[in-house]
JSON list of C-alpha atoms in Angstrom, two decimals:
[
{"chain": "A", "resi": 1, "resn": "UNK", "atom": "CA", "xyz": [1.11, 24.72, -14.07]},
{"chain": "A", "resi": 2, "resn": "UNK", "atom": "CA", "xyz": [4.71, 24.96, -14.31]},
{"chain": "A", "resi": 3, "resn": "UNK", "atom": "CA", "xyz": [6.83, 22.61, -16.43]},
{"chain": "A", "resi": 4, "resn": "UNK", "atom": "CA", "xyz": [8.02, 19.90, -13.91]},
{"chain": "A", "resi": 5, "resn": "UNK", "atom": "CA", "xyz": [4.92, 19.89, -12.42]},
{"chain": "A", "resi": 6, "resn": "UNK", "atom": "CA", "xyz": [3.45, 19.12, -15.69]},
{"chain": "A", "resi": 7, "resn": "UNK", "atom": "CA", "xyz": [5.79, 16.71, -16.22]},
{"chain": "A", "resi": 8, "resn": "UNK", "atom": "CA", "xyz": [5.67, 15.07, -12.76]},
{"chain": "A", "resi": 9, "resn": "UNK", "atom": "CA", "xyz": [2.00, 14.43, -14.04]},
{"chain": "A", "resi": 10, "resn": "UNK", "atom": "CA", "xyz": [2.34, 12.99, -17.49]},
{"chain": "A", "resi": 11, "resn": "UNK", "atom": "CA", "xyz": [4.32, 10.66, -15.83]},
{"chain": "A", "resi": 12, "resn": "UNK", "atom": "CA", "xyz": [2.34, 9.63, -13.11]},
{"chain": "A", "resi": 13, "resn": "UNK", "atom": "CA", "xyz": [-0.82, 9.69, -15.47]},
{"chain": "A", "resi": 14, "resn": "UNK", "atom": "CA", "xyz": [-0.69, 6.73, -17.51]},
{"chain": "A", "resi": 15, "resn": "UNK", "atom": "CA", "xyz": [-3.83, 6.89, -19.73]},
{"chain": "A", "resi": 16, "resn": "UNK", "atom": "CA", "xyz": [-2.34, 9.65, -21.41]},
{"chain": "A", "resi": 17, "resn": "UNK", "atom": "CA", "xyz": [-0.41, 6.46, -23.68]},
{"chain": "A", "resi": 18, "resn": "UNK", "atom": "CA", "xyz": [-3.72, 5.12, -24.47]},
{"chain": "A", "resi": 19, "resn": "UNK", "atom": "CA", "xyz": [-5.06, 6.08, -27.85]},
{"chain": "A", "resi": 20, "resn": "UNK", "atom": "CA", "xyz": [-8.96, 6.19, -29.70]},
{"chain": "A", "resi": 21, "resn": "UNK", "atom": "CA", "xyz": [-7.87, 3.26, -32.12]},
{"chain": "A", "resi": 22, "resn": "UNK", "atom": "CA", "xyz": [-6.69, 1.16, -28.38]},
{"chain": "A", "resi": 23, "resn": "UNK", "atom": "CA", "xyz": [-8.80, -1.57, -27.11]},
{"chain": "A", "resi": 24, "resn": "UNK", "atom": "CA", "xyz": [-11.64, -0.20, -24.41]},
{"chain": "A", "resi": 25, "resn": "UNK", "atom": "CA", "xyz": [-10.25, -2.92, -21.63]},
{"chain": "A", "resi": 26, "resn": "UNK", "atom": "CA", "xyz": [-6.90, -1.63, -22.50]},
{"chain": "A", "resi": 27, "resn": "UNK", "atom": "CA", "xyz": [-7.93, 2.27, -21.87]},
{"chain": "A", "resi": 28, "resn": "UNK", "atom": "CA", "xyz": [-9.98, 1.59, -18.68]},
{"chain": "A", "resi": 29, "resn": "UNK", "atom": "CA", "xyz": [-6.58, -0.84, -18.03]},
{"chain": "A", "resi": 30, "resn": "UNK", "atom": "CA", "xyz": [-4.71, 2.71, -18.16]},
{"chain": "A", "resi": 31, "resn": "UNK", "atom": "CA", "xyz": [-7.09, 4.26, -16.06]},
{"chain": "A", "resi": 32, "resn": "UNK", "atom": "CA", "xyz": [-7.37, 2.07, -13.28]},
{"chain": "A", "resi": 33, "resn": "UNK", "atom": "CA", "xyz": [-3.18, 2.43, -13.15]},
{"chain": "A", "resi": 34, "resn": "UNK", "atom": "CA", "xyz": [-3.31, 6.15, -13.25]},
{"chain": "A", "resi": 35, "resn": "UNK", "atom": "CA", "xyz": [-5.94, 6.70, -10.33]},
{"chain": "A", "resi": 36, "resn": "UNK", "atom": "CA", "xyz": [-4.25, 4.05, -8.01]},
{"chain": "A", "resi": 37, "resn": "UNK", "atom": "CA", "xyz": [-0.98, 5.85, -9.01]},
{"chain": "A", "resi": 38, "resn": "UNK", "atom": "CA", "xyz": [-2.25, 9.20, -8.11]},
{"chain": "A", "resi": 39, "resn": "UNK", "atom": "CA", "xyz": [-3.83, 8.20, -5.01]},
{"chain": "A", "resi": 40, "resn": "UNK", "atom": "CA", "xyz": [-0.45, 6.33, -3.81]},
{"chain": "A", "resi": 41, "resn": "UNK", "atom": "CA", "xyz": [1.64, 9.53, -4.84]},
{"chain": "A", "resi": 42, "resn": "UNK", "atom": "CA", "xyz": [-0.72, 11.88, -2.87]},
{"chain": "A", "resi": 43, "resn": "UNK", "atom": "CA", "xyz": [-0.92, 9.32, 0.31]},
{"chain": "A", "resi": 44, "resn": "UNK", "atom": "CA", "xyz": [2.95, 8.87, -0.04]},
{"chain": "A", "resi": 45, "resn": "UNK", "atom": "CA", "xyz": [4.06, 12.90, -0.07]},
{"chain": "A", "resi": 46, "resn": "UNK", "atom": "CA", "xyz": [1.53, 13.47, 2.71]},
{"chain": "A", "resi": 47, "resn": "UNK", "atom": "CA", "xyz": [3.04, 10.45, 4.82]},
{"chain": "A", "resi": 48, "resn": "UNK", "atom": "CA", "xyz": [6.43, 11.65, 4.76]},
{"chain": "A", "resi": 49, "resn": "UNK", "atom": "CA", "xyz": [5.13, 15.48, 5.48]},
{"chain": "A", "resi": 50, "resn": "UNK", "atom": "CA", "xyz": [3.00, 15.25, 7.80]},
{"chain": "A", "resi": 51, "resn": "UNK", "atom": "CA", "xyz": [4.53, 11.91, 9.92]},
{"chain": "A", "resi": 52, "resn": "UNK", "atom": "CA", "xyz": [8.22, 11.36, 8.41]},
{"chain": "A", "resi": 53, "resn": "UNK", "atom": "CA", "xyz": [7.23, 7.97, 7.60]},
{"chain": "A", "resi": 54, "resn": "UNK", "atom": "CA", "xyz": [7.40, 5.93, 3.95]},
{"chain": "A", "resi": 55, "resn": "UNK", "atom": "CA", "xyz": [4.53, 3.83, 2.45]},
{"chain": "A", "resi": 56, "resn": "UNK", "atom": "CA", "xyz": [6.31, 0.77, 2.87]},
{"chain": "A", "resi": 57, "resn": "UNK", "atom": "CA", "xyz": [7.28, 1.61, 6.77]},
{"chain": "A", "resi": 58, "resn": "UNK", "atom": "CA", "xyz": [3.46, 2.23, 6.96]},
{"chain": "A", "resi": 59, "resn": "UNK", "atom": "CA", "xyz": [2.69, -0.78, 5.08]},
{"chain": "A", "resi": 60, "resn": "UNK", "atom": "CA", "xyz": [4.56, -2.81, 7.41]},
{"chain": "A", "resi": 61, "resn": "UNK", "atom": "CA", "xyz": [3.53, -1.24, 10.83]},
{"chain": "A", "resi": 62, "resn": "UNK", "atom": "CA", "xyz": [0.11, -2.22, 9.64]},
{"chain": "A", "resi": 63, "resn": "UNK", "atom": "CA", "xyz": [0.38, -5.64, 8.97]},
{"chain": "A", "resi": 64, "resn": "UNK", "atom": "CA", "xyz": [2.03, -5.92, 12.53]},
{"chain": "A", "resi": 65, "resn": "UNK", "atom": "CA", "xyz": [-1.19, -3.56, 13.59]},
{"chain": "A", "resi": 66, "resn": "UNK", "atom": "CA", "xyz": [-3.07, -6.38, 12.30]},
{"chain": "A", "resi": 67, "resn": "UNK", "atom": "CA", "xyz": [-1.61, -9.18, 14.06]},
{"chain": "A", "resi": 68, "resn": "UNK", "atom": "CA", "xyz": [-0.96, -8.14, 18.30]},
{"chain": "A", "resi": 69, "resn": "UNK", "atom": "CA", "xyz": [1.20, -11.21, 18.39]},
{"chain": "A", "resi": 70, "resn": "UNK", "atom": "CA", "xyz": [3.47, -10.02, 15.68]},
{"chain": "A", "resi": 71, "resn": "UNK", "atom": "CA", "xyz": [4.91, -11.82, 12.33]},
{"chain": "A", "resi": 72, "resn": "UNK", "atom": "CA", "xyz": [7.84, -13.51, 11.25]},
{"chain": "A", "resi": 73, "resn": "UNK", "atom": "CA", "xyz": [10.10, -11.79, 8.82]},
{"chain": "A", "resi": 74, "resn": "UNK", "atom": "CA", "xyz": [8.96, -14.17, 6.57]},
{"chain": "A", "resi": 75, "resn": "UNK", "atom": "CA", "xyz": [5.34, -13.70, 6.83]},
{"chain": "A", "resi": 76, "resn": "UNK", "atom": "CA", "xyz": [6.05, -10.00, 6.26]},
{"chain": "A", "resi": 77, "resn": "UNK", "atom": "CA", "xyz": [7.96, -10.17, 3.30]},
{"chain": "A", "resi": 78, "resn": "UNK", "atom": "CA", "xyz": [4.72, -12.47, 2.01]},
{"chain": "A", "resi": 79, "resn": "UNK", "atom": "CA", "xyz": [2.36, -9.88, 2.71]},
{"chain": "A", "resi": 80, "resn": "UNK", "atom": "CA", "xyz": [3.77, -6.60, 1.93]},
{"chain": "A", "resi": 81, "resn": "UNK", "atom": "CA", "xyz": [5.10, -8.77, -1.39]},
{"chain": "A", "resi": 82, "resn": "UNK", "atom": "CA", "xyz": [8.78, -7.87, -1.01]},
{"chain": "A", "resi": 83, "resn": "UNK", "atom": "CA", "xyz": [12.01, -9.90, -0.41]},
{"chain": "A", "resi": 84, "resn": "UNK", "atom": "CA", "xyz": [13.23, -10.23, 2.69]},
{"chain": "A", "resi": 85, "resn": "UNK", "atom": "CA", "xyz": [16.06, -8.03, 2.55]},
{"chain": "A", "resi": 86, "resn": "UNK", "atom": "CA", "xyz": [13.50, -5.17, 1.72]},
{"chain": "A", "resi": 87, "resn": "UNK", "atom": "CA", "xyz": [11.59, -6.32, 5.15]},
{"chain": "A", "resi": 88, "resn": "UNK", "atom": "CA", "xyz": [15.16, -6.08, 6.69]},
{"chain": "A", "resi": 89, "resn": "UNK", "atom": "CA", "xyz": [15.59, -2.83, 5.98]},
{"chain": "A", "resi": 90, "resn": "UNK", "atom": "CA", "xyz": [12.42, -1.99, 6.93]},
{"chain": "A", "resi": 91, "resn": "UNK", "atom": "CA", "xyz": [12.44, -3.09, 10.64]},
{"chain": "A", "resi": 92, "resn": "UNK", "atom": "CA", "xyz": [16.19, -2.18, 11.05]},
{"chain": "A", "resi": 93, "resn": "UNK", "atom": "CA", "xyz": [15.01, 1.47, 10.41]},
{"chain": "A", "resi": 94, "resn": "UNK", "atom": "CA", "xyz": [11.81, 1.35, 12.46]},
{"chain": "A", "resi": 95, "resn": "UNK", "atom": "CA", "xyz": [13.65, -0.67, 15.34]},
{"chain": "A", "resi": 96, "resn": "UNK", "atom": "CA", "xyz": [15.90, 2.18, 15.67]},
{"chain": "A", "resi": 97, "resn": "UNK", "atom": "CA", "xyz": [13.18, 4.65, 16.12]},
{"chain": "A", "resi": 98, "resn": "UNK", "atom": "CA", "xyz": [11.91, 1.84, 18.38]},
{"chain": "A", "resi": 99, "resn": "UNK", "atom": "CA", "xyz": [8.39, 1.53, 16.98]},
{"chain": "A", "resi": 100, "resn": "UNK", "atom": "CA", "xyz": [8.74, -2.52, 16.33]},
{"chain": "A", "resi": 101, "resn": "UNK", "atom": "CA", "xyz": [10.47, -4.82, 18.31]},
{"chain": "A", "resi": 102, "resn": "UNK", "atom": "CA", "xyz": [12.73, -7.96, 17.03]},
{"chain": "A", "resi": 103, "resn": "UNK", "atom": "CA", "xyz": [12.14, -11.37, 19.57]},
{"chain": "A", "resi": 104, "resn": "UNK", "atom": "CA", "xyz": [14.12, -14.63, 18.65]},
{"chain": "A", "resi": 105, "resn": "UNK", "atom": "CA", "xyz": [11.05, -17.54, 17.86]},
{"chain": "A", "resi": 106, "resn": "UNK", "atom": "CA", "xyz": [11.78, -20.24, 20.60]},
{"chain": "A", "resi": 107, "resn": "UNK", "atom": "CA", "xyz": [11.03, -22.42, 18.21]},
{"chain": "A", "resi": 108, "resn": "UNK", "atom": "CA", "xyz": [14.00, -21.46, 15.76]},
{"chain": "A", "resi": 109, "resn": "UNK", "atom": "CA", "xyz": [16.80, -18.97, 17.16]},
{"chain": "A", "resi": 110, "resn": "UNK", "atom": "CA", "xyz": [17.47, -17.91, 13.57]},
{"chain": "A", "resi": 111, "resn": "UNK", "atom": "CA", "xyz": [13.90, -16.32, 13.33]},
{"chain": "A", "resi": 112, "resn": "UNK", "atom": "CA", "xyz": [12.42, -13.75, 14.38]},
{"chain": "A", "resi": 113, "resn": "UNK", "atom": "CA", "xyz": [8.81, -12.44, 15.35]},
{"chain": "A", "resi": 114, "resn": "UNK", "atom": "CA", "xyz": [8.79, -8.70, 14.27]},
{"chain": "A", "resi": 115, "resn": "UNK", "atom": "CA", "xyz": [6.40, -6.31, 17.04]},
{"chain": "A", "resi": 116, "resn": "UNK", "atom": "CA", "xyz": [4.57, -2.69, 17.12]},
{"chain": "A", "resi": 117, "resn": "UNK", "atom": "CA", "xyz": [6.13, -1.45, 20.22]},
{"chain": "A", "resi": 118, "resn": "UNK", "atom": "CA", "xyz": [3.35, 0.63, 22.33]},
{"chain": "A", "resi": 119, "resn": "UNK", "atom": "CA", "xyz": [5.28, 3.85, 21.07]},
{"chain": "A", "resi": 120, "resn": "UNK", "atom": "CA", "xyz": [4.78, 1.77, 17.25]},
{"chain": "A", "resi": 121, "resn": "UNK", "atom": "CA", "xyz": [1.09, 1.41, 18.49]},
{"chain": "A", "resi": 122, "resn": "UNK", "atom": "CA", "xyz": [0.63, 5.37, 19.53]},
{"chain": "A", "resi": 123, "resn": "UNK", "atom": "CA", "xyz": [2.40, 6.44, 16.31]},
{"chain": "A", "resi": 124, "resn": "UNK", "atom": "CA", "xyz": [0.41, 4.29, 13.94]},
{"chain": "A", "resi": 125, "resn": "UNK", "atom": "CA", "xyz": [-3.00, 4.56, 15.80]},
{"chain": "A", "resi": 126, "resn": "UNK", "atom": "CA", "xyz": [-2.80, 8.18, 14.76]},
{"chain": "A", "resi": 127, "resn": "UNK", "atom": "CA", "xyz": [-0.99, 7.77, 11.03]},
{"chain": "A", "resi": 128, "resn": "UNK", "atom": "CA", "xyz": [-4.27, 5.00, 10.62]},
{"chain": "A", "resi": 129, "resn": "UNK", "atom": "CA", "xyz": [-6.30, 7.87, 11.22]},
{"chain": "A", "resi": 130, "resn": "UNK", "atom": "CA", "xyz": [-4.69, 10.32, 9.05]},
{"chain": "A", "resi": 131, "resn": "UNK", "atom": "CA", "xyz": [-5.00, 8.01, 6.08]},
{"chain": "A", "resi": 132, "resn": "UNK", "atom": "CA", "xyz": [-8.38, 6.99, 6.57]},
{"chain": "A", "resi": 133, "resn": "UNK", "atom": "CA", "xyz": [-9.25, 10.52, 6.12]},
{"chain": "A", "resi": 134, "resn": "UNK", "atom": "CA", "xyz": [-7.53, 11.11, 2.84]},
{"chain": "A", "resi": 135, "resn": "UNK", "atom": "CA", "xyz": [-8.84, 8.17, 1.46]},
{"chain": "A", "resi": 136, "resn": "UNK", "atom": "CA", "xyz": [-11.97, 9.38, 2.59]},
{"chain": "A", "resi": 137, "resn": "UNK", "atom": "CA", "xyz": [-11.23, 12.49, 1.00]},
{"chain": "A", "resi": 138, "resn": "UNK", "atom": "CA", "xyz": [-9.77, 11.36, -2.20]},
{"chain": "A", "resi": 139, "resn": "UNK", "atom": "CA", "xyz": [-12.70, 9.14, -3.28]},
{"chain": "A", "resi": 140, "resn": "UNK", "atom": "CA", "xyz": [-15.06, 11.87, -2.36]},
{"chain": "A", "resi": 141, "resn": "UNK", "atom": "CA", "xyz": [-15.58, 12.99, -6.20]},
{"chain": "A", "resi": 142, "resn": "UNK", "atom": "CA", "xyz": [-17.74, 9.46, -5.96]},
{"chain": "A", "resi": 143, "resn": "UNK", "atom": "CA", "xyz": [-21.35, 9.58, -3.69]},
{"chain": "A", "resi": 144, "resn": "UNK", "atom": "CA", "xyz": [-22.32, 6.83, -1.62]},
{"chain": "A", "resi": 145, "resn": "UNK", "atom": "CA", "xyz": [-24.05, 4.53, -4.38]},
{"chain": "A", "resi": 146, "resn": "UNK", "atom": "CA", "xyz": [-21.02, 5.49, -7.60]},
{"chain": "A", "resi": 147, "resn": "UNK", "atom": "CA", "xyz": [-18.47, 3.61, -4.66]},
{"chain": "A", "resi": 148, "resn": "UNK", "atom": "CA", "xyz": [-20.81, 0.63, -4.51]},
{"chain": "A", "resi": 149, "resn": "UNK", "atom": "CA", "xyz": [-21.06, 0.13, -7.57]},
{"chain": "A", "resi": 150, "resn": "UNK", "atom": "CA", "xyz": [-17.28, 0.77, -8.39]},
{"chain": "A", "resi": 151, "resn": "UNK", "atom": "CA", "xyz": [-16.42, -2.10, -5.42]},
{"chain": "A", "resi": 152, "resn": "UNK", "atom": "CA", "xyz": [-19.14, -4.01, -6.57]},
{"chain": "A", "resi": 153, "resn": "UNK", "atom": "CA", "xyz": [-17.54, -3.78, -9.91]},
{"chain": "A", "resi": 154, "resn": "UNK", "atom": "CA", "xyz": [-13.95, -4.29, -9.30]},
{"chain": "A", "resi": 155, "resn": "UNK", "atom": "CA", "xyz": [-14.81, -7.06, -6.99]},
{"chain": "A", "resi": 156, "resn": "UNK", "atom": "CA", "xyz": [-16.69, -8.93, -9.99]},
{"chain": "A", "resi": 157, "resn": "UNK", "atom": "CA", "xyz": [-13.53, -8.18, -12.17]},
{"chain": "A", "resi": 158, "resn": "UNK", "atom": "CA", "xyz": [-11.40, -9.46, -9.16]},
{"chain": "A", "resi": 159, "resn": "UNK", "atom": "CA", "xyz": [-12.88, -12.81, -8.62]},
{"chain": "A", "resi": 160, "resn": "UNK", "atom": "CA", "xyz": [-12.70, -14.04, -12.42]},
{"chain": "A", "resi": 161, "resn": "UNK", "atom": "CA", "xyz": [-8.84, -13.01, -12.49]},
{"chain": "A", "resi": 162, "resn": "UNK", "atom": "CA", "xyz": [-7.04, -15.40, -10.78]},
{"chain": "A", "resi": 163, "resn": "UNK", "atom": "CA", "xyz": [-3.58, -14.22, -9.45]},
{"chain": "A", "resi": 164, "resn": "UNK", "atom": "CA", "xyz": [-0.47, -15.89, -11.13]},
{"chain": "A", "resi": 165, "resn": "UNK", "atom": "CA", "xyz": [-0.24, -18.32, -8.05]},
{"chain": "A", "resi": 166, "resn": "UNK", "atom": "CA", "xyz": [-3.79, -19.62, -8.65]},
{"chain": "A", "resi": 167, "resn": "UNK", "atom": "CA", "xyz": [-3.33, -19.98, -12.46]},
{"chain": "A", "resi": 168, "resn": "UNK", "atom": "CA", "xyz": [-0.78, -22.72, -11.83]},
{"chain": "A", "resi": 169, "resn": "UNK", "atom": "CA", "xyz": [-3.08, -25.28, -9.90]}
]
């Protein structure tokens, strides 16, 4: 392995800053980070190879995937857990390649309801696809039973962390 490369994966590995004398929670902590960060750097590169898209462009024709009717700008900028002005961006550049659609609310002329055009439908029916399969592919190293138990496990550690919103009630 060459040196950038090398160094493209210290950095994108972050247990290598966990130590022997660290905490266990903090070194599995360190290891959750640097699979998810792996995973999302391998999905990212092949999104833009293979389909010229970004994650976030994905991100957001899937929430609009999700919902036929489509969502406000604010809704998106809720659920991809952006500002809006990053969800502005977003659907200016995918507009132009005409893969959403922008119609005024009736309710409110100053909003919006953001669409998947059918040509946004095509293109992300087959992008959907593609990912699936390199998920698929990249959680392979793990058989059938290791994932359950993995979900089951993160889903344990999930539920008795509440997010920062649900701390405050």
């Amino acid at each position: 392995m060459t040196s950038p490369q090398m160094n493209a994966q210290v950095m994108t590995d972050m247990e290598v800053r966990a130590h022997a004398d660290h905490h266990a929670s903090l070194r599995l902590w360190l290891r959750l980070l640097s699979c998810t960060t792996r995973m999302e750097d391998t999905i990212r590169q092949r999104l833009r190879e293979q389909f010229g898209i970004t994650l976030p462009r994905f991100d957001l024709m899937a929430q609009l995937e999700r919902e036929p009717q489509g969502l406000s700008m604010s809704e998106l900028s809720r659920r991809m857990m952006v500002t809006g002005g990053n969800v502005t961006s977003i659907v200016d550049q995918l507009e132009k390649e005409q893969l959403v659609q922008r119609q005024t609310q009736i309710a409110d002329r100053r909003s919006f309801t953001v669409r998947l055009t059918d040509a946004g439908r095509t293109a992300f029916a087959a992008m959907a696809q593609a990912h699936e399969g390199w998920v698929v592919a990249l959680l392979s190293p793990l058989n059938e039973s290791e994932q359950a138990q993995l979900h089951h496990l993160l889903g344990t550690l999930k539920s008795r962390n509440p997010t920062p919103t649900q701390e405050k009630t």
